[in-house]
XYZ file of C-alpha atoms in Angstrom:
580
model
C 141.100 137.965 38.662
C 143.894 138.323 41.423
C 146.593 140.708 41.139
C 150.010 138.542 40.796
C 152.246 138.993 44.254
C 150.109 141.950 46.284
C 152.744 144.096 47.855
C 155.386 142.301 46.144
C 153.794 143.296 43.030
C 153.348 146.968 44.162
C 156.988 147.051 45.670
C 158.102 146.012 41.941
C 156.276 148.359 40.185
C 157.195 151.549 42.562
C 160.793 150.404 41.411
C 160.119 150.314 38.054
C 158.913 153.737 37.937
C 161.474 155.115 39.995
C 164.287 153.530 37.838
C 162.836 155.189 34.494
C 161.948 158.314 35.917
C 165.705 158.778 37.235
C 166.600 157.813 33.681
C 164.778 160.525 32.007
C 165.451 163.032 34.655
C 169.084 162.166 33.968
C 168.983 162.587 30.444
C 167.100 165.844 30.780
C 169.249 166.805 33.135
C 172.493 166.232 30.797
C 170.831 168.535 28.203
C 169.813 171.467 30.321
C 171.509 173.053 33.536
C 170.114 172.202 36.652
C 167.041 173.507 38.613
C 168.171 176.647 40.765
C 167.609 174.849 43.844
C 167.884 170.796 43.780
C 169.006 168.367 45.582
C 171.398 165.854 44.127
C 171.538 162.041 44.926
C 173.954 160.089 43.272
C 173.426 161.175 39.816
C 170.044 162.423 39.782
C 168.652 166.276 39.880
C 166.064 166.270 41.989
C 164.115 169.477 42.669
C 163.140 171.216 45.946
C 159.678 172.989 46.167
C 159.699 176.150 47.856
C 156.818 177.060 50.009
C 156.225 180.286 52.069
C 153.887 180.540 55.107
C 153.192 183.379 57.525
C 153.408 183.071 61.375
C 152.908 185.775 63.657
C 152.988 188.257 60.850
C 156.110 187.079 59.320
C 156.661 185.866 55.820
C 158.372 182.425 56.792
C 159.707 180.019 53.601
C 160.370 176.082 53.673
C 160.829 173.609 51.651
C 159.423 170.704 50.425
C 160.767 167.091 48.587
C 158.245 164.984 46.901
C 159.689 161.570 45.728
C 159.312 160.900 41.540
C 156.336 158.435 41.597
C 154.653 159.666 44.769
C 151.123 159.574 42.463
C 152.143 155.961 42.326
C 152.173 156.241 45.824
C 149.018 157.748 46.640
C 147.158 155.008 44.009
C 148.207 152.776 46.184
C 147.443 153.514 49.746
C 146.835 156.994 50.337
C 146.606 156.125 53.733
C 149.981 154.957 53.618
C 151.988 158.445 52.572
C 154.351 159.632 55.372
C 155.690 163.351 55.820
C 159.017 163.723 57.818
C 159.657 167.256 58.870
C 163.024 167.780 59.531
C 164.573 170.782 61.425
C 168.248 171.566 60.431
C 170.923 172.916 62.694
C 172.101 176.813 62.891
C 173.864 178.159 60.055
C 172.053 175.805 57.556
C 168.947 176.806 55.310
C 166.296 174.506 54.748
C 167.189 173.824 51.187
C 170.995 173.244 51.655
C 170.293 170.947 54.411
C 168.184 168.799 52.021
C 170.933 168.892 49.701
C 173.564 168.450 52.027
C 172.196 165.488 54.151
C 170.535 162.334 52.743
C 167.234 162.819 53.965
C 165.532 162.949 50.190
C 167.337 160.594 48.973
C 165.665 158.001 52.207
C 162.430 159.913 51.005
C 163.117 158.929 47.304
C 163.702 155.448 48.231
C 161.042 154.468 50.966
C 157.939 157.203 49.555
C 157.574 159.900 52.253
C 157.780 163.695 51.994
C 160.168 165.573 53.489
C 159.769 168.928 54.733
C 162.573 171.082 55.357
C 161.797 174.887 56.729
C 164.518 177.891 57.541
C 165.749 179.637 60.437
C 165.555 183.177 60.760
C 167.955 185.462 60.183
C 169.481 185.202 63.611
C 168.855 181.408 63.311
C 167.108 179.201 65.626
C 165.800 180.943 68.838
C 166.309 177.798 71.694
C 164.530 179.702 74.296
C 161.800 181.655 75.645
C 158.984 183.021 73.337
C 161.713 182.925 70.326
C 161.463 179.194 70.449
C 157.833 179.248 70.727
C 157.718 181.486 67.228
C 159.806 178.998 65.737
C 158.072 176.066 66.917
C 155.250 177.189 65.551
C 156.847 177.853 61.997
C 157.696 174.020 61.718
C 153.825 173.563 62.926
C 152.480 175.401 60.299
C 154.594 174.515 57.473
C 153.766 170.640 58.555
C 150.279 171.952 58.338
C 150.745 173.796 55.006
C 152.559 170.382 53.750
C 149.548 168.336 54.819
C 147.361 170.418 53.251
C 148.487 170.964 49.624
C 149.651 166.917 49.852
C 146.247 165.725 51.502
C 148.725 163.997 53.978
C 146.811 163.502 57.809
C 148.552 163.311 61.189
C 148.138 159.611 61.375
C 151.902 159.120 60.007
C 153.259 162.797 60.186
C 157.103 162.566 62.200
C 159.423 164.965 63.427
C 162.808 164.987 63.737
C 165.807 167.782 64.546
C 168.853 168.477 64.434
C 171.227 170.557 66.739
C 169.587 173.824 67.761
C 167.088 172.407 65.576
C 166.482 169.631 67.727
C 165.548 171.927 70.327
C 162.664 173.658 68.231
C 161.328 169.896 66.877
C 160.724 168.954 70.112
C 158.998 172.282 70.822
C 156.752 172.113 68.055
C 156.000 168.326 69.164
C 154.865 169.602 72.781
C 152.786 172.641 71.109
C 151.238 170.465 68.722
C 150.451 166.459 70.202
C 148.008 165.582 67.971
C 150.156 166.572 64.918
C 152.799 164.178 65.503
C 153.459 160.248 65.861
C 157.424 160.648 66.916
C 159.953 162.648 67.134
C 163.554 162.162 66.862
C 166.534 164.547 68.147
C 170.079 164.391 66.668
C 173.098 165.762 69.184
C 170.925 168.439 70.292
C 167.907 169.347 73.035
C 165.165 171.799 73.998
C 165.284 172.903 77.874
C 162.735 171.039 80.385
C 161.830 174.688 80.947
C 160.713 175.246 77.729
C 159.251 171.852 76.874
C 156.938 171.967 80.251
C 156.205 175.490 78.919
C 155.037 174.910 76.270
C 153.290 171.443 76.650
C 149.758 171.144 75.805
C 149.168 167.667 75.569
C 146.185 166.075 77.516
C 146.910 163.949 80.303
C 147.636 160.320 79.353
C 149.368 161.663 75.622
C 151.976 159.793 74.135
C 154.740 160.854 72.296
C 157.612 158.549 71.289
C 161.221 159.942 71.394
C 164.510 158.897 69.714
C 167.712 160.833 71.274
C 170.980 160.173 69.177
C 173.951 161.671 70.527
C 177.313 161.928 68.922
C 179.515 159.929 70.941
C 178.738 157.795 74.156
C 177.665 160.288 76.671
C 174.138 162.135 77.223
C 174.999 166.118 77.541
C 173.067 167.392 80.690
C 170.174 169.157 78.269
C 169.582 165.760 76.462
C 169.568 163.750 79.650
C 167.046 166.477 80.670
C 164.882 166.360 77.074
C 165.282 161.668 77.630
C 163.822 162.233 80.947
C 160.880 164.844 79.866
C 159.972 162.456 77.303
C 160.031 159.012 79.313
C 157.563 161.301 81.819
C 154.960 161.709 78.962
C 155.781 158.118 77.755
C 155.219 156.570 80.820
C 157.912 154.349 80.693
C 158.202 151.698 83.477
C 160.453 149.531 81.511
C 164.114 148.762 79.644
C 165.584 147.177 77.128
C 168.769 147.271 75.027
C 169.350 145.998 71.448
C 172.180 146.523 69.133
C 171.629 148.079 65.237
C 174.923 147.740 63.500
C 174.103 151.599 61.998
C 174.851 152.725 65.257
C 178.307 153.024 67.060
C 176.732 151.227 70.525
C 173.934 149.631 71.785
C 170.615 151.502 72.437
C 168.498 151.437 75.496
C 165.141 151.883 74.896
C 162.316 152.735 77.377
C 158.770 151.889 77.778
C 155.335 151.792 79.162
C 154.177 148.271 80.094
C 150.866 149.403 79.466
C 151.803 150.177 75.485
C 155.270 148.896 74.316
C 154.732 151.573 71.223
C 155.130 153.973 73.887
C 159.038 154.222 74.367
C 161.915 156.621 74.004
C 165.002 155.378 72.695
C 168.768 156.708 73.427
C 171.490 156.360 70.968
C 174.861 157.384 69.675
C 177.281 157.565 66.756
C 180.777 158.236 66.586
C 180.688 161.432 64.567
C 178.465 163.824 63.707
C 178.453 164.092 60.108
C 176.935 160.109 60.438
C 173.607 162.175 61.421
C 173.398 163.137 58.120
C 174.401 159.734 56.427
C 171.777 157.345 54.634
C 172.656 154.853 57.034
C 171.335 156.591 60.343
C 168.463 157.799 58.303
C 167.215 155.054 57.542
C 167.421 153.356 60.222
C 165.479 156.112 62.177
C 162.522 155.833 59.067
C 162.453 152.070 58.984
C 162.748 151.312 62.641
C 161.002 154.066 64.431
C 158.488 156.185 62.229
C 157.305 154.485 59.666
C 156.402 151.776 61.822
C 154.247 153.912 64.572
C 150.691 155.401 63.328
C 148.397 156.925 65.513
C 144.884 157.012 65.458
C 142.586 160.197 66.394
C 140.191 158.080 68.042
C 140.098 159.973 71.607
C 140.175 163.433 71.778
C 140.887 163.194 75.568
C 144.456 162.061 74.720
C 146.161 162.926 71.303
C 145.015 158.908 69.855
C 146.231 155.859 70.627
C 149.349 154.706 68.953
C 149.012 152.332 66.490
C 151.511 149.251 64.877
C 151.652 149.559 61.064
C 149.807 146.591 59.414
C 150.200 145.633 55.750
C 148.366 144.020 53.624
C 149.923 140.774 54.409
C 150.057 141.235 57.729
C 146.076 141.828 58.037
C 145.473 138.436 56.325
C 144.079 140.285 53.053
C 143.512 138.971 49.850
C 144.145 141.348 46.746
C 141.511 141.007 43.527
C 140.943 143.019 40.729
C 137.694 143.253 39.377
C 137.046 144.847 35.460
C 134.171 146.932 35.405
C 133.040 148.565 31.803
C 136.537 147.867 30.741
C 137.753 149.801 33.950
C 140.217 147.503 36.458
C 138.823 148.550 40.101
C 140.941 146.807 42.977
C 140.004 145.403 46.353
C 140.536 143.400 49.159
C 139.115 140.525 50.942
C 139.360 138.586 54.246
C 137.907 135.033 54.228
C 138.166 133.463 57.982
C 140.585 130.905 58.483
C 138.679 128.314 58.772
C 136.819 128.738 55.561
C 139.909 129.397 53.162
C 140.513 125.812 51.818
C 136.990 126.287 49.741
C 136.086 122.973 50.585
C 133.346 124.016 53.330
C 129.611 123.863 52.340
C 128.183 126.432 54.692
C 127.280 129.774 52.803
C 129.129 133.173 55.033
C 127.725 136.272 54.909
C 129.362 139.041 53.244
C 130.240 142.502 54.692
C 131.369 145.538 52.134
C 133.454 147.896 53.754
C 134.009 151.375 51.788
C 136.420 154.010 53.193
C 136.510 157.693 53.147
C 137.922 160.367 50.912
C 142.174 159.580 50.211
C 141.798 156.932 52.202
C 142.354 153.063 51.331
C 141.311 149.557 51.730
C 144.255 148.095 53.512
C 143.732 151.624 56.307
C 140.266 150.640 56.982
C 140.189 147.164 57.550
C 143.377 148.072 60.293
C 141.008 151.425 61.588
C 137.575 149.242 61.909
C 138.928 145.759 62.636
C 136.265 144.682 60.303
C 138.689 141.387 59.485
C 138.571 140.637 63.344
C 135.036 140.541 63.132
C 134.726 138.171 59.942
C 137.697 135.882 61.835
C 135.518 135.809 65.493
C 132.054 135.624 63.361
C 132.895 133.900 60.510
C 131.982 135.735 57.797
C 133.679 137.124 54.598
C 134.504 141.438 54.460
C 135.382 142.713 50.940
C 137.289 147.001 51.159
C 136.723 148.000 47.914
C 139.600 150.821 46.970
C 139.178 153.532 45.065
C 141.514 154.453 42.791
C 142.252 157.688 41.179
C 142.859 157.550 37.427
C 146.411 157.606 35.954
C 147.564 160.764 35.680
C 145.918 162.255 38.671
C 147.653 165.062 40.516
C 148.646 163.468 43.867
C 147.454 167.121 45.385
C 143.972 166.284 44.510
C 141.238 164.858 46.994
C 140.119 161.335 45.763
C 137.168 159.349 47.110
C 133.806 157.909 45.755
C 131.769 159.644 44.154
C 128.542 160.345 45.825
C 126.650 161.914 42.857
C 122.748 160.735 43.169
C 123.100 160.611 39.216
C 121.936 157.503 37.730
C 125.174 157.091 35.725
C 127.577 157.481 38.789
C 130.281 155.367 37.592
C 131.206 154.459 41.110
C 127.651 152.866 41.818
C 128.092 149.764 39.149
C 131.821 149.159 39.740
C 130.747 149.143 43.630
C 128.463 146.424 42.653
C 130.435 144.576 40.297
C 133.026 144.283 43.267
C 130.084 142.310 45.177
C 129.058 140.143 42.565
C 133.009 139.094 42.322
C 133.534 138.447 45.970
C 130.287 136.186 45.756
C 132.066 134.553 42.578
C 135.076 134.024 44.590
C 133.831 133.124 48.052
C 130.495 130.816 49.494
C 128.310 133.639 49.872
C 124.753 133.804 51.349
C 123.106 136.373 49.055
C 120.346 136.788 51.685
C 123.079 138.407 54.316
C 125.068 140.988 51.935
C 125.511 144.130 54.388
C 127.919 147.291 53.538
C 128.947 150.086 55.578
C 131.522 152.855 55.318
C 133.249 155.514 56.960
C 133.059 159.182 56.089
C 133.207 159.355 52.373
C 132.569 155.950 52.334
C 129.301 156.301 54.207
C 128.127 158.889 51.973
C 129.108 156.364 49.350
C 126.631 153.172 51.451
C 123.968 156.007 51.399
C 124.302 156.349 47.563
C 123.986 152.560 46.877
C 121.257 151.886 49.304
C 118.860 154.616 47.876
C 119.372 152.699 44.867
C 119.703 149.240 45.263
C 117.677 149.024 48.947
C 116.764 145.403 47.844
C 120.357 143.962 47.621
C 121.134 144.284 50.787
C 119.930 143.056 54.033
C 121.394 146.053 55.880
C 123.443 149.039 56.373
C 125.618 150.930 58.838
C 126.862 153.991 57.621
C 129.123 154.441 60.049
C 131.431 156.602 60.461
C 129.869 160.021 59.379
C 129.155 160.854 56.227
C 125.494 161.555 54.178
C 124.725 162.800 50.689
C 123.188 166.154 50.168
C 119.560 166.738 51.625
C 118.212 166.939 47.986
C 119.725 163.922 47.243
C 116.771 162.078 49.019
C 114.096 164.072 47.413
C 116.029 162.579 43.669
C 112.449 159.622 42.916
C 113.889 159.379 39.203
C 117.080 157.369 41.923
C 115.759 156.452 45.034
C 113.679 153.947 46.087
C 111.414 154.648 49.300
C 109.457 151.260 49.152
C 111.704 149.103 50.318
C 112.663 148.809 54.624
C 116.097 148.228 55.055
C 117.446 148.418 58.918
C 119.999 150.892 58.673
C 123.080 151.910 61.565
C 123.939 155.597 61.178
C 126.960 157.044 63.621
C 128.548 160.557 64.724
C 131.464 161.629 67.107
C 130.235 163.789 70.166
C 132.954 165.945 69.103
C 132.846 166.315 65.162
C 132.052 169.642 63.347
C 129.828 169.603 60.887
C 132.051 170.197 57.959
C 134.693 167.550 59.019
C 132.537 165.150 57.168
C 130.092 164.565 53.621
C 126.497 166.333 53.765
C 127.114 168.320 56.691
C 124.303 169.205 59.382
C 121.680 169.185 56.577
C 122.946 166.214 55.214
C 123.264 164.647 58.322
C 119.540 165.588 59.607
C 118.192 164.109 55.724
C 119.781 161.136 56.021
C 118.427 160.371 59.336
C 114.615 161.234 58.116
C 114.776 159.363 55.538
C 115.899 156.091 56.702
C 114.161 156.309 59.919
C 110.872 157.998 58.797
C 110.228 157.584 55.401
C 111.602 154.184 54.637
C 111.219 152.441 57.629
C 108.331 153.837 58.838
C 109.720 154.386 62.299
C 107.244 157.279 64.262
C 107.339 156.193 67.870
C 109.643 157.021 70.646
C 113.322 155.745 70.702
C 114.723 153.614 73.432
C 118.038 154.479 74.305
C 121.061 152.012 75.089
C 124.283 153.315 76.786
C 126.951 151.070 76.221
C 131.023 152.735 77.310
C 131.456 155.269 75.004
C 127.889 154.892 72.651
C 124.490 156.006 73.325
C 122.323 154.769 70.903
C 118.914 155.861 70.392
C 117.229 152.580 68.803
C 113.620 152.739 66.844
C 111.755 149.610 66.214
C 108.408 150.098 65.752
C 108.036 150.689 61.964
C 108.836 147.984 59.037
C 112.472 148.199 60.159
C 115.135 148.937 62.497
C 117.096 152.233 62.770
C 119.722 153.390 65.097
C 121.072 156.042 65.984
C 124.518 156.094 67.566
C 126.969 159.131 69.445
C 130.183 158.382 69.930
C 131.894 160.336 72.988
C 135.381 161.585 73.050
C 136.420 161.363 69.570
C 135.889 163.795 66.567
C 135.411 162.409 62.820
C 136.963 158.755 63.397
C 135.100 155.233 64.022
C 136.329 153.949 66.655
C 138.375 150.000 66.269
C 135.315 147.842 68.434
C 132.315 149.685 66.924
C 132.532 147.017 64.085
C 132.033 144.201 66.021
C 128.556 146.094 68.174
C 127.203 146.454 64.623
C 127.254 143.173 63.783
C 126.784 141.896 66.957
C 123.377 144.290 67.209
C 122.065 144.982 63.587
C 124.018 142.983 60.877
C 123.859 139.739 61.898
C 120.525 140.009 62.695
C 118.869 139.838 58.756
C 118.651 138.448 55.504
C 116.635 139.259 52.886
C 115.183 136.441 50.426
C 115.074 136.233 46.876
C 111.777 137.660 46.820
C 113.070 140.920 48.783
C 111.464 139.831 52.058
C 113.250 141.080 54.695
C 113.600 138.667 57.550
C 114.472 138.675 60.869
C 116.858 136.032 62.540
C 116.786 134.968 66.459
């Protein structure tokens, strides 16, 4: 049945938690002195992690604030799990910084990590190769941060202060693809340095927030405003007012990409830097509504608007599944949602890849797009990790060709809901998936071939090359047409199965399934070459994707059901059939 009030719902719960766990931590707290290093919000104790990393042969420490329920977090979207590295001024270590400025408390309250690492002995080095040493501290640490947190680039910010300023915007010139945004508080790195140092492909963009303290640009942060419209391409002004700040902003942009901008402030004094008010307000009006996705390697991505759940036009359900709840989501076209049409849709399941979620894939793939424009219905099953799980640990389908999988029935189960639900032609039930999720279509269609009418496996992602050998699982006598996928520019072990993997999984569905031995014919279309075989008992293609790595790219959902999906049905008696 549906989950009562979706995000609402989700919103209320994260609260919940919070609230008791600052309870508890109080109370413990009360009893027992506090942690050695914590940072203190109100009333609470809450504890810094300290990390070390080594650059350039040096020993270098940070530190790291994870808010109370950010497992909570994770089971909900781990797609949706910020990190803010933040760069403090001279004079001030990572961890007093945290505890001096309200940065974890903002993380507390709105979910993201913050990362905090320390200057040198000498502090901050602003110029020359001593920047570049520190700037690629901050890189790594973000890295290290990622890493241990299973955090990804697509909503990883930056933001400095002072000297520290300088070296954040370093480290975002060294490092394009790491970051979505940066931010700079009353200080500046030198155009010298920035050019220096920048790496970033032609046609990157990086969006910049400068906040002075008081109404006047200093010379270097005119200099680091103009450096950064440059690389923004801004052609355009605006100004607004945000009563956190002392004046109005102008903020500049690229006609071409209004997400593209950089953004000039001030405040009155400096300690308001530091305040939850100007925090917030950079979080909640210029990070954490910017993502970018990796889908051109050319560039560093294309910047993307943050969708929710509500905002895609999603449904949330909750299926139970041998007493297990397993939740997903579901777009019905407009058109159809009054439930008083007779015409059967076709369905579409949509599985995403390892700590990823269902609300990130249907914004990645644009899969609701396609059921709007083609009317049919698309169901993004999400996985979700059990309670307790450690929000360090990878999470994902699992792809086991073991004939109790767990995943494999509650996968199903989620189908035979959505048909419950929705006016579903059970002749036209595709699925697809990206990365994990592909590995995952693999592991249902060696199964179940005769469920479905087709299957695009797309974006990367196979089971293990003895997985297809497994006859006690998988079924060999049954054609299904089938829409495997790669990035020219993907290594091998960026996604499931691998080379061998990859190489099986073609075989199988191509050779040994559908019977395909003849020669290909190959379509170039933009971007994808596709190498199409149709002269067995069904269709397989074969699809490169150029200048992007492990990442489907938004339109690629509309060519497969443009070219393959809509294409079949398979009766009641398993016949497959083809339409038009």
């Amino acid at each position: 049945m549906p989950t009562s009030g979706s995000e609402f719902g989700v919103a209320k719960r994260r609260a919940t938690v919070t609230f008791v766990v600052a309870c508890f931590v109080i109370l413990i707290t009360s009893l027992a002195p506090a942690p050695a290093h914590a940072t203190r919000n109100g009333d609470s104790v809450l504890p810094l992690i300290e990390r070390t990393v080594e650059v350039n042969g040096h020993l270098r420490t940070f530190w790291v604030y994870v808010p109370t329920d950010y497992a909570e977090y994770r089971l909900d979207d781990p797609k949706d799990d910020p990190i803010v590295t933040v760069v403090p001024p001279d004079g001030v270590s990572g961890d007093a910084f945290a505890r001096e400025s309200a940065w974890t408390q903002v993380a507390e309250r709105q979910g993201f990590i913050a990362m905090f690492p320390d200057a040198g002995d000498d502090g901050w080095r602003t110029r020359g190769s001593g920047v570049l040493e520190d700037a690629d501290l901050v890189n790594a640490a973000t890295v290290a941060v990622r890493s241990e947190w299973k955090g990804g680039d697509l909503n990883t910010y930056l933001v400095g202060e002072g000297s520290g300023a300088a070296v954040a915007n370093v480290a975002a010139v060294r490092a394009p693809q790491q970051y979505v945004a940066t931010a700079s508080l009353d200080g500046a790195g030198s155009t010298q340095d920035l050019e220096g140092a920048n790496v970033a492909p032609v046609g990157s963009r990086t969006p910049s927030w400068q906040i002075s303290v008081g109404s006047q640009l200093d010379r270097a942060e005119q200099a680091q405003v103009d450096y950064w419209k440059t690389q923004n391409a801004t052609d355009r002004s605006t100004r607004d007012r945000d009563p956190r700040l002392t004046g109005p902003s102008v903020t500049y942009y690229s006609s071409k990409d209004r997400l593209s901008q950089v953004r000039v402030s001030s405040v009155k004094r400096s300690s308001d830097l530091r305040g939850i008010r100007i925090i917030t307000a950079i979080y909640e009006s210029f990070f954490h509504p910017v993502m970018r996705f990796a889908d051109r390697t050319s560039t560093n991505g294309t910047l993307t608007a943050y969708r929710s759940i509500r905002e895609l036009g999603l449904t949330e359900h909750v299926t139970v599944v041998a007493g297990q709840e397993h939740r997903w989501l579901a777009y019905v076209p407009r058109r159809h949602r009054s439930g008083q049409h007779a015409t059967k849709l076709p369905l579409v399941a949509a599985f995403h890849g390892r700590n990823g979620s269902a609300r990130y894939l249907a914004q990645q793939t644009q899969w609701a797009d396609v059921a709007e424009a083609r009317g049919l219905v698309v169901v993004f099953p999400h996985y979700g990790a059990p309670a307790g799980t450690e929000p360090t640990a990878n999470v994902g389908w699992a792809t086991s060709i073991s004939a109790d999988n767990p995943d494999v029935p509650a996968a199903l189960g989620i189908i035979d809901d959505a048909v419950r639900r929705y006016s579903i032609d059970t002749t036209r039930i595709s699925i697809t998936g990206v990365s994990q999720g592909a590995a995952f279509t693999n592991r249902l269609a060696v199964q179940y071939p005769e469920r479905f009418a087709s299957i695009a496996p797309c974006y990367s992602g196979h089971l293990s090359a003895s997985s297809y050998q497994d006859l006690a699982v998988v079924r060999r006598d049954v054609p299904l047409p089938t829409w495997q996928c790669r990035g020219a520019d993907e290594l091998p072990a960026q996604f499931p199965g691998g080379t061998v993997g990859e190489t099986a999984a073609r075989t199988f569905w191509r050779e040994t399934v559908n019977k395909n031995v003849g020669p290909a014919t190959t379509q170039v279309d933009g971007r994808y070459t596709t190498e199409i075989f149709a002269d067995g008992l069904a269709e397989y293609r074969w699809t490169v994707n150029d200048d992007i790595g492990h990442f489907m790219p938004r339109n690629l959902s509309f060519k497969l059901w443009d070219e393959l999906m809509s294409r079949y049905a398979r009766n009641a008696d398993g016949v497959l059939v083809k339409r038009g």
